[in-house]
XYZ file of C-alpha atoms in Angstrom:
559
model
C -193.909 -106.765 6.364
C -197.290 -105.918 6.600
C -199.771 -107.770 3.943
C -197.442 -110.983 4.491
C -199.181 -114.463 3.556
C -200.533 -116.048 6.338
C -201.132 -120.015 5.945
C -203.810 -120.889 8.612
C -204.499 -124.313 8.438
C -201.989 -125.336 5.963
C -200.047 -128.067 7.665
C -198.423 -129.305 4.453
C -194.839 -128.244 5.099
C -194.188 -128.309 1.180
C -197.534 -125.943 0.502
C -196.087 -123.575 3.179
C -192.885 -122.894 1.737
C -194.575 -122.971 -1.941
C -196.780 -120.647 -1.295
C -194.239 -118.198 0.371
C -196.427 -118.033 3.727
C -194.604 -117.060 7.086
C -192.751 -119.497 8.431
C -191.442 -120.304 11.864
C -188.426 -121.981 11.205
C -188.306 -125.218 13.647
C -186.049 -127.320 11.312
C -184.090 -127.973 14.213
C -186.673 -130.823 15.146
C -185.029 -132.657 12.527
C -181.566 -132.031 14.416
C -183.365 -133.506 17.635
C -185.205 -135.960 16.206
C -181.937 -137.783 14.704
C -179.822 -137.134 17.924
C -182.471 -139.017 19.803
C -181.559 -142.887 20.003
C -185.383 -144.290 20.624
C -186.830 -146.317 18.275
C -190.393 -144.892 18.953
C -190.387 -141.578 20.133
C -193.914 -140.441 21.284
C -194.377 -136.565 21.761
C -197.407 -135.224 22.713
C -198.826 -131.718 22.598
C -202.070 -129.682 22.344
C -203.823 -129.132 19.757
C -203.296 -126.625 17.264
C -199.319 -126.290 18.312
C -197.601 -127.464 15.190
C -197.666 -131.013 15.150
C -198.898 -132.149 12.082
C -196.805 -129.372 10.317
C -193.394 -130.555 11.944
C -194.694 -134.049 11.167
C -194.762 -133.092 7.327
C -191.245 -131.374 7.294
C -190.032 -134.569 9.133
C -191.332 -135.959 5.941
C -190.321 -134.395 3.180
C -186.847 -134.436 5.061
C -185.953 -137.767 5.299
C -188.446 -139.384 2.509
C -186.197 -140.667 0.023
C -189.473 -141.491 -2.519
C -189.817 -137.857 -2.742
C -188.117 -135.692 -5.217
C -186.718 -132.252 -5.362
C -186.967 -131.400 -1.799
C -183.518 -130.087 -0.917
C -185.444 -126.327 -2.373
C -187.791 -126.580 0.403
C -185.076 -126.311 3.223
C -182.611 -123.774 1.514
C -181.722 -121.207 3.854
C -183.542 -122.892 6.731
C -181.525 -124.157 9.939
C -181.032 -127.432 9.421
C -179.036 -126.847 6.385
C -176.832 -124.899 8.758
C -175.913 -128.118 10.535
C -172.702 -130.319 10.391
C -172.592 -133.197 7.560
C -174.330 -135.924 9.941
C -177.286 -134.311 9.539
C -177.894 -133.043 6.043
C -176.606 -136.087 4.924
C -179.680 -137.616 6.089
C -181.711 -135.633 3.787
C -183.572 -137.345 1.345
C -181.871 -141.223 2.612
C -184.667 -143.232 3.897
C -188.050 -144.707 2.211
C -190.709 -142.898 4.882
C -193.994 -143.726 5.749
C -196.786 -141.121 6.684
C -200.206 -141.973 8.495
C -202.687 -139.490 10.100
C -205.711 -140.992 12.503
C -206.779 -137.284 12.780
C -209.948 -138.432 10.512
C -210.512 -141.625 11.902
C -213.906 -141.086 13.921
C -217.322 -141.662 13.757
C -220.575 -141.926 15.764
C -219.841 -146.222 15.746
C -217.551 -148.546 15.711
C -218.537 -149.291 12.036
C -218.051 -145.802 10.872
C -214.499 -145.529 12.684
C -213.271 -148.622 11.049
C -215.080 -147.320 7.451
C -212.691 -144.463 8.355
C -209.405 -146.207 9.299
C -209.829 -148.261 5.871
C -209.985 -145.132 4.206
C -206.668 -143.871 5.548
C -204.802 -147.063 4.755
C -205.994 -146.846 1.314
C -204.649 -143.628 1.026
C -201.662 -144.473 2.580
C -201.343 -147.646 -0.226
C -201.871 -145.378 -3.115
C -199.136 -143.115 -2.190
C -196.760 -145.755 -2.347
C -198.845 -147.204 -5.379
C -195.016 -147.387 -7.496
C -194.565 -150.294 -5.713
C -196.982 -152.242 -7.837
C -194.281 -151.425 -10.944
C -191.478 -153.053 -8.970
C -189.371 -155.766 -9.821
C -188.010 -156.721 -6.524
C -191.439 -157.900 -5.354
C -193.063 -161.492 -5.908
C -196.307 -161.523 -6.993
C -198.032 -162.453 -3.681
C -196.185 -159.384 -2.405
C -198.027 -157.817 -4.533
C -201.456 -159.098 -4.109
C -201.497 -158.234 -0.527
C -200.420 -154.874 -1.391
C -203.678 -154.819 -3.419
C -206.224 -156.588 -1.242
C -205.426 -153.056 1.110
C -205.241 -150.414 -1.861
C -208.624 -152.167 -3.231
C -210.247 -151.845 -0.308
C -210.833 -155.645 0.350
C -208.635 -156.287 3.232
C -210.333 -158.208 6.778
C -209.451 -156.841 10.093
C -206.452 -158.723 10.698
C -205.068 -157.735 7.429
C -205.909 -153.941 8.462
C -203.868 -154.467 11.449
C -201.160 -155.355 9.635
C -200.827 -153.668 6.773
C -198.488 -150.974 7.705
C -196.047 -153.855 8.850
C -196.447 -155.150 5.340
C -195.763 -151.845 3.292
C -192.800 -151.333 5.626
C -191.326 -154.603 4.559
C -192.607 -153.625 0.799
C -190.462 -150.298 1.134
C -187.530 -151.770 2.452
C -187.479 -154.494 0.025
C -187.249 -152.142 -2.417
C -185.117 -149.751 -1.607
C -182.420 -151.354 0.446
C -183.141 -149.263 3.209
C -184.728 -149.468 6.994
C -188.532 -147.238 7.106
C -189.020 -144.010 8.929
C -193.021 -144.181 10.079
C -194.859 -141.037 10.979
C -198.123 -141.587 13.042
C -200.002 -138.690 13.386
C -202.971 -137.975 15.971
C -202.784 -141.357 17.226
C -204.964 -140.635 19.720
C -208.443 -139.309 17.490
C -209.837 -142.517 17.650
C -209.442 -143.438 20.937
C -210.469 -140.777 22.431
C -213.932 -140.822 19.965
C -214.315 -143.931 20.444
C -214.887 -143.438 24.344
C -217.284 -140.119 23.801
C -219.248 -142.184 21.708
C -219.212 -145.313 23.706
C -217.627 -147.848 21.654
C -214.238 -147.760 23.872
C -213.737 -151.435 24.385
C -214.338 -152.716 20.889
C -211.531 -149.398 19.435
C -208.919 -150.005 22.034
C -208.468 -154.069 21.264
C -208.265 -153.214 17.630
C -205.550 -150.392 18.253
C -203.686 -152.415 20.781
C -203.054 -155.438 18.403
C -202.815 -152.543 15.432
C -199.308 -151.176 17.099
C -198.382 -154.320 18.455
C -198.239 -155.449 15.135
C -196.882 -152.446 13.561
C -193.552 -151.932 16.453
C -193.460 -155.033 17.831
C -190.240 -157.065 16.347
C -190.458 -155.029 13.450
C -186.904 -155.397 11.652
C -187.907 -153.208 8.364
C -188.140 -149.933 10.926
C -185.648 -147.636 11.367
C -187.088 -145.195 13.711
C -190.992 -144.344 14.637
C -192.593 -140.507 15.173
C -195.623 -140.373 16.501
C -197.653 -137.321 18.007
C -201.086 -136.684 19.788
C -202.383 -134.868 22.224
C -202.375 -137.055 25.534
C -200.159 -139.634 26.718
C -202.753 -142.667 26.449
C -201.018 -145.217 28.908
C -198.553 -147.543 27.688
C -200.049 -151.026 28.916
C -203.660 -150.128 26.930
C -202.281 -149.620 23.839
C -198.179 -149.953 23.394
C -196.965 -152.650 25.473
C -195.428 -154.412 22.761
C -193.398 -151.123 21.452
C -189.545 -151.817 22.162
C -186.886 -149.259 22.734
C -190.319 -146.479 23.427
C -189.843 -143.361 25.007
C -192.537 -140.426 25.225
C -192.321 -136.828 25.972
C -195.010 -135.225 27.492
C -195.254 -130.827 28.580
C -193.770 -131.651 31.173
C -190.053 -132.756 29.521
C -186.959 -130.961 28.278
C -186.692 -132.677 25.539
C -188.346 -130.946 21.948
C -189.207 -128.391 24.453
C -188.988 -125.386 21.752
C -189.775 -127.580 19.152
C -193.346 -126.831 19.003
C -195.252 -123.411 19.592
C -194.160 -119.854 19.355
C -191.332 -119.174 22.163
C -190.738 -115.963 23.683
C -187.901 -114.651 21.017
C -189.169 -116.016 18.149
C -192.363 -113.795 19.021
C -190.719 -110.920 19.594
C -189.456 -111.409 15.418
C -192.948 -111.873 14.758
C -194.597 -108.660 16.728
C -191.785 -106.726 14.415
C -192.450 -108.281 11.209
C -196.287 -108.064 11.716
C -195.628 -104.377 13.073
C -198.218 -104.878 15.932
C -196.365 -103.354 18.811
C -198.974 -101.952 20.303
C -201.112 -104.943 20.845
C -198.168 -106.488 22.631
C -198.929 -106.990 25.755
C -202.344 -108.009 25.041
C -201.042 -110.711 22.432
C -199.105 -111.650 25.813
C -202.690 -111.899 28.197
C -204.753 -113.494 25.533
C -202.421 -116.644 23.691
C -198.883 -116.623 26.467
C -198.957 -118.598 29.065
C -197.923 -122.240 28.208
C -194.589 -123.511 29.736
C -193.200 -126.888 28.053
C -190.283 -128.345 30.179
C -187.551 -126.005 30.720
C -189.197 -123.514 28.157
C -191.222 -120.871 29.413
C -193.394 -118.200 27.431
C -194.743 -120.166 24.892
C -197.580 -119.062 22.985
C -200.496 -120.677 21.321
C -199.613 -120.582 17.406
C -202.947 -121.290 15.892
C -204.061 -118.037 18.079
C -201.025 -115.964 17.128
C -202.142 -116.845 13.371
C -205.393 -115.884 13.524
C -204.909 -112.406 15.809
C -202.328 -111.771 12.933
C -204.624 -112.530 9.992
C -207.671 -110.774 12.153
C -206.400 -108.867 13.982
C -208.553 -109.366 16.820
C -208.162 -110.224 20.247
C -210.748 -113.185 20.636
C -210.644 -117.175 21.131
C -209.673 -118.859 18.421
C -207.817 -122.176 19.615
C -210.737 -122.917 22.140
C -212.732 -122.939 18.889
C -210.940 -125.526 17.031
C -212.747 -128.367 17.977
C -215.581 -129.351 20.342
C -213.138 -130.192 23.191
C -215.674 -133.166 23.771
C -213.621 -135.493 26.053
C -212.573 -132.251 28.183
C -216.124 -131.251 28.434
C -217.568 -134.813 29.266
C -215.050 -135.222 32.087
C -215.440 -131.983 33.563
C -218.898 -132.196 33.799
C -218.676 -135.484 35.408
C -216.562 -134.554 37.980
C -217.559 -133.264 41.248
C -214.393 -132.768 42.522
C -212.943 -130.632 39.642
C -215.673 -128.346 40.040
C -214.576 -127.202 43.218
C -211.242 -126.368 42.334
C -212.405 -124.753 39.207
C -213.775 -122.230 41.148
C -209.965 -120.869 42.546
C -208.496 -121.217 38.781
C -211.031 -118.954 37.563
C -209.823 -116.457 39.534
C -206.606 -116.381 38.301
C -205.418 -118.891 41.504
C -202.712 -121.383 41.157
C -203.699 -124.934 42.846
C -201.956 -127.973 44.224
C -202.718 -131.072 42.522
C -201.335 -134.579 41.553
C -200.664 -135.379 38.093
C -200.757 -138.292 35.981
C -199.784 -137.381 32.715
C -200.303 -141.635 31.455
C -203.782 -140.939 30.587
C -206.074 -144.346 31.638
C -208.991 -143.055 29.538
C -211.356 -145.566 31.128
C -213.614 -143.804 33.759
C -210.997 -141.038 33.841
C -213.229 -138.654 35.344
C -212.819 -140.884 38.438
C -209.302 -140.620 38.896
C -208.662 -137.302 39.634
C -204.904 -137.508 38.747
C -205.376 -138.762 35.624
C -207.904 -135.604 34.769
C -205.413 -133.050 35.863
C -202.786 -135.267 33.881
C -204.808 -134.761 30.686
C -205.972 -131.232 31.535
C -201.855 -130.418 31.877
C -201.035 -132.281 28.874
C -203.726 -130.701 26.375
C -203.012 -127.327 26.663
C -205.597 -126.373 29.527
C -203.492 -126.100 32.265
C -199.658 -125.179 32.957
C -197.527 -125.938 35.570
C -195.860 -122.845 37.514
C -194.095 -125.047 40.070
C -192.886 -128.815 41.176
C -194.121 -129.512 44.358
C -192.782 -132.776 44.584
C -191.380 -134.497 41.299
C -191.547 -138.141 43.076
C -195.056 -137.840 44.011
C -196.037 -135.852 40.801
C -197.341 -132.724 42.963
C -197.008 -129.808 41.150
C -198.712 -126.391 41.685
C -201.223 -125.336 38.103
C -203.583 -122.714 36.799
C -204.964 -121.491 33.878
C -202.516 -120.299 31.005
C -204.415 -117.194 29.808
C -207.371 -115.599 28.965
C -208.022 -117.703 26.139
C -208.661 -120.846 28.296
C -210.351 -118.812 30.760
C -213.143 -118.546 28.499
C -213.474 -121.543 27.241
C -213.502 -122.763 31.653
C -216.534 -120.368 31.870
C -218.269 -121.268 28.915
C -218.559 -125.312 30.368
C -219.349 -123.659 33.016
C -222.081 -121.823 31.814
C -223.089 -124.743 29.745
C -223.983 -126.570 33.305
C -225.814 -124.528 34.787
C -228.286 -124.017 31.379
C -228.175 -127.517 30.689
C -229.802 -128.130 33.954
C -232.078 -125.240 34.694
C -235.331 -126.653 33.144
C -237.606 -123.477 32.139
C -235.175 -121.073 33.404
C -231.969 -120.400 32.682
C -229.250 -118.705 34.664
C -229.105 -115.042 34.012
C -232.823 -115.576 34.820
C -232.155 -116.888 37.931
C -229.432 -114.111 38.918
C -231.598 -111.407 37.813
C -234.115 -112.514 40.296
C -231.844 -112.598 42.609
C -229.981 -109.003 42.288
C -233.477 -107.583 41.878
C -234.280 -108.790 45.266
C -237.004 -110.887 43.740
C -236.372 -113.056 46.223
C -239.512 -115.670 46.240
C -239.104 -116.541 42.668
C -235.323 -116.784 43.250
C -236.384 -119.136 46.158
C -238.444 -121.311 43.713
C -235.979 -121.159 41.029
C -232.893 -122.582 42.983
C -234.909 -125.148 44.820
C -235.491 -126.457 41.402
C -231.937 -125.703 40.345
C -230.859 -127.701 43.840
C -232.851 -130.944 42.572
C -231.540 -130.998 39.073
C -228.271 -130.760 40.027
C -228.308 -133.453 42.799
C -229.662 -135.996 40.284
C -227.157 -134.786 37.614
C -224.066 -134.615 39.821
C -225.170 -138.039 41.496
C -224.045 -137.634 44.980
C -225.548 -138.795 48.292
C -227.249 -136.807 50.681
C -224.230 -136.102 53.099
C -222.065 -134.639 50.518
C -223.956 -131.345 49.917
C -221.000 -129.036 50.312
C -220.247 -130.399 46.403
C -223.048 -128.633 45.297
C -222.406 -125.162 46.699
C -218.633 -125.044 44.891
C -220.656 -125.402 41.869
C -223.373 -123.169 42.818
C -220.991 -120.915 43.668
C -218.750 -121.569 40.514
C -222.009 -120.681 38.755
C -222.386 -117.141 40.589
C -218.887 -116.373 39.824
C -219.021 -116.512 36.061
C -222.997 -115.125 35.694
C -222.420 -111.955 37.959
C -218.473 -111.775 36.611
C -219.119 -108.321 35.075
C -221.105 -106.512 37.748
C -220.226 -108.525 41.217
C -217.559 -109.002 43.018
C -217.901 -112.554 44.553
C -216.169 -113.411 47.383
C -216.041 -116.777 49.437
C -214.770 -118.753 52.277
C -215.503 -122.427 52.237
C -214.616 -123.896 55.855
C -213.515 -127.487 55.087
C -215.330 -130.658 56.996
C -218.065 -128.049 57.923
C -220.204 -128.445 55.876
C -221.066 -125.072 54.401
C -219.628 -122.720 51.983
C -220.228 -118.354 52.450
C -220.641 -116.368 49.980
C -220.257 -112.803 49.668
C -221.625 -110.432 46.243
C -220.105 -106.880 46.709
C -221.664 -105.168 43.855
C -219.115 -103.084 41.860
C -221.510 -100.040 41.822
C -222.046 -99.614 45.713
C -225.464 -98.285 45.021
C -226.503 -101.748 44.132
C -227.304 -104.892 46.571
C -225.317 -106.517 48.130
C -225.462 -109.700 49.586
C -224.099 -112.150 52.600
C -225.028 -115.831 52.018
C -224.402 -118.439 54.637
C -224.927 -122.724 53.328
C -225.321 -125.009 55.979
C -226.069 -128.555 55.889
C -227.988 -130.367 58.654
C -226.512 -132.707 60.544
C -229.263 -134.801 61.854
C -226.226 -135.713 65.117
C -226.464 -131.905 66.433
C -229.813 -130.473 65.287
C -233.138 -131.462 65.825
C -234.521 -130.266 62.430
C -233.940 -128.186 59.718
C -235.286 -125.284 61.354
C -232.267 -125.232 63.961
C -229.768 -125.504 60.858
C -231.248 -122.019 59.868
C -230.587 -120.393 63.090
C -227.402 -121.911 63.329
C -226.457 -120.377 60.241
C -227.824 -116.876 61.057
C -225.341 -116.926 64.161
C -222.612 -117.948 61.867
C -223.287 -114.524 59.637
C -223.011 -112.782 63.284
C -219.870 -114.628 64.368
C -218.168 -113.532 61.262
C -219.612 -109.769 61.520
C -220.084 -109.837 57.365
C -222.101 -106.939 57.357
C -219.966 -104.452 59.368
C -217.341 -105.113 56.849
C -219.285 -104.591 53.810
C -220.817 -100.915 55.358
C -216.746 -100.106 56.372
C -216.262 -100.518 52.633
C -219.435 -98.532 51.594
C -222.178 -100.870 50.958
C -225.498 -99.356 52.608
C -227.769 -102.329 50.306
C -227.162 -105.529 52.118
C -229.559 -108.645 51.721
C -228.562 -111.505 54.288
C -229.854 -115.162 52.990
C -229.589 -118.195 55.107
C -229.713 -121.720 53.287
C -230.036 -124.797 54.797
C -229.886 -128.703 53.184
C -231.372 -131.956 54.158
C -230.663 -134.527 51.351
C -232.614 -132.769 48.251
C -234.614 -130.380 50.293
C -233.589 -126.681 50.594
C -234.772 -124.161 52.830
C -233.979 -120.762 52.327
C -234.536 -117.349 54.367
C -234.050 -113.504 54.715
C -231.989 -112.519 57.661
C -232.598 -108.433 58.237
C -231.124 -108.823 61.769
């Protein structure tokens, strides 16, 4: 099946099957969506896995306004199904809304935006004008929206109003499809107009589910779980269903058998297991082995092994929060190396200072596609054991990391500060990390006695700059204070080096001198060096650090 169409980016479901691309048939969403007895169902899943595709065959399912449809679905699952179901086909009046466009670098632009989409939304349905069950004020207040004229509170309402429209005229209750609900929201609070977005939205779907008789049943996707009391507490009858759920569980992505059809069709058996290292990972409820189908898409319209669902969007809210975060930091170091971590998670995202609350960051991180969970710690306290899903997301971890380090390095960046350093160019190294030391304090914004923060992400920083020659092992010793580092070159011809952080602790030491000899006996203690020349290493540098506050000492230990 080689020379197949591939439809990247084509989330129509009706252009799909038109055009004859490959299709992964999940038309038993439909099946799961009608056995579920919520009136709002809320899924949420990363980007790029299929949402707004399923979304559209929801659509063009049910939608009763739209013609000719039953040729879309022939020889597709759900026509497999018992009478309950495909009778359904075609029955109710349907109403589709995406917020994926609804940003901007305001509050003025967003709303410009949101406008825009209810105007679209009001000329699809533009028929209604023709009617003859409608009075003529109906009418008019179906035009104030499609003429772009309506105030704020008739914005809010407006999908209310062409619900009621749609059911007066058809004699039927409304399917409503909300796409990306969560776009603006999480815009608004990059761009710092939170506040003024999230009372708009909250009265929007208050309006919209809230004692709304002309509904029959509510779909709506995104990508987190934006907590029910900022945004949906007047929903009735609401349930949501996060990674973490049974429920839809297969529904979106590329599961394990239906890849092994694809890696046949595609006849790329011998890229197999790589396929596996670079988009597999992703576990959603009881459904393991998922993998990333905007990836798979790409690798089998490219048919290269490279990020491609990292570089889908800017990933700006996972960015801002991670570089916000001290406490993240640290335990991004053990992820990058392929090590699962114990963590609590919140998966009802409080956006709102979120990179404060460190459950709520893991929640999102989980929820978004950056994480998985490998094991339930303990389901009542939400403990669960995570790490990173693949390769893919690897790169993307080291890349923010990378971004830290340059964005705070002023006149030199990283790779110039590690080349000084594995050069044994040791005085401008010096110079170059004391600065490095100062920018970060200020950026990081943490007091004096909580130094240690600062070495996971120095540390962090050494790990992905000397990934491809070093091997960097360390051995933080928690309430210590300090944080040892050990580079084992991966050509033993080249230096080596033991690094010991202290921080001094004005209680015990007289000055920052005695911090620096108290660290050289801690390289003794641990006997560092007679393990690295067991192993080979003849090229060993010893550096001792010591902190006060903002001020960094550092020395060479030959001893």
């Amino acid at each position: 099946m080689k020379g197949i169409g591939i439809g990247i980016g084509i989330s129509d479901f009706k252009a799909l099957r038109i055009r004859d691309n490959y299709f992964i048939d999940k038309t038993t969403y439909i099946k799961d969506i009608i056995d579920n007895q919520a009136g709002v169902v809320l899924v949420t899943r990363p980007r790029r896995f299929g949402k707004t595709l399923n979304m559209s065959m929801l659509r063009y399912y049910f939608d009763c306004t739209k013609k000719d449809t039953k040729e879309l679905f022939k020889g597709l699952k759900i026509m497999e199904q018992e009478e309950k179901y495909t009778s359904k086909q075609g029955y109710y009046p349907c109403i589709y809304m995406t917020l994926k466009d609804v940003r901007g670098s305001n509050y003025e632009e967003m709303m410009m935006c949101f406008e825009t989409e209810l105007n679209e939304l009001f000329i699809d349905h533009a028929n209604l004008l023709q009617s003859e069950k409608l009075l003529d004020i109906e009418k008019e207040m179906f035009s104030t929206i499609l003429n772009l004229k309506a105030n704020k509170v008739q914005m809010q309402s407006a999908v209310k109003l062409l619900s009621k429209l749609l059911n007066k005229e058809y004699g039927k209750p409304v399917i409503l499809f909300l796409d990306e609900y969560d776009v603006p929201l999480q815009n608004a609070y990059v761009e710092g107009f939170y506040d003024e977005t999230i009372k708009f939205f909250k009265t929007f779907y208050g309006t919209t589910f809230k004692d709304n008789p002309y509904l029959e049943k509510t779909v709506i996707t995104g990508v987190s779980r934006v907590a029910k009391e900022s945004i949906f507490s007047g929903a009735n009858n609401f349930d949501v269903y996060t990674v973490l759920d049974d429920e839809f569980s297969d529904d979106f992505g590329i599961t394990r058998e239906e890849m092994k059809k694809i890696i046949k069709d595609f006849e790329v058996e011998e890229d197999e297991e790589e396929i596996k290292k670079w988009y597999d990972g992703y576990t959603i409820g009881n459904t393991e082995g998922i993998y990333n189908p905007w990836s798979v898409l790409n690798y089998l319209a490219k048919r290269k092994l490279v990020p491609y669902w990292v570089n889908t969007s800017s990933n700006d809210l996972i960015r801002l929060i991670l570089k916000k975060s001290v406490t993240v930091k640290e335990k991004m170091e053990r992820l990058l190396k392929d090590e699962a971590i114990e963590v609590k998670v919140d998966q009802e995202t409080v956006i709102v200072g979120i990179e404060e609350n460190e459950e709520n960051i893991w929640g999102l991180l989980v929820g978004t596609g950056y994480l998985k969970v490998v094991e339930t710690v303990n389901l009542a306290e939400r403990i669960y054991k995570v790490k990173l899903p693949n390769k893919e997301i690897r790169e993307l971890f080291r890349s923010i990391v990378r971004d830290w380090f340059r964005d705070k390095v002023i006149g030199n960046d990283l790779s110039s500060i590690l080349k000084d350093l594995v050069t044994l160019n040791l005085e401008e190294f010096e110079e170059k990390f004391q600065i490095l030391v100062m920018q970060m304090f200020s950026y990081m914004d943490v007091g004096e006695n909580t130094a240690e923060n600062f070495y996971h992400a120095f540390a962090l920083g050494m790990l992905v700059g000397l990934k491809d020659s070093y091997y960097v092992n360390s051995n933080r010793e928690s309430g210590m204070g300090r944080y040892d580092i050990m580079l084992e070159p991966k050509d033993k011809n080249g230096n080596a080096f033991i690094m010991e952080f202290k921080v001094f602790k004005q209680n015990k030491e007289k000055d920052i001198e005695e911090t620096i000899e108290n660290a050289k006996k801690q390289i003794e203690e641990k006997r560092y060096e007679e393990n690295l020349r067991e192993r080979g290493y003849n090229n060993i540098t010893k550096l001792v650090f010591a902190f006060n506050g903002k001020e960094v000492k550092m020395e060479v230990y030959n001893k």
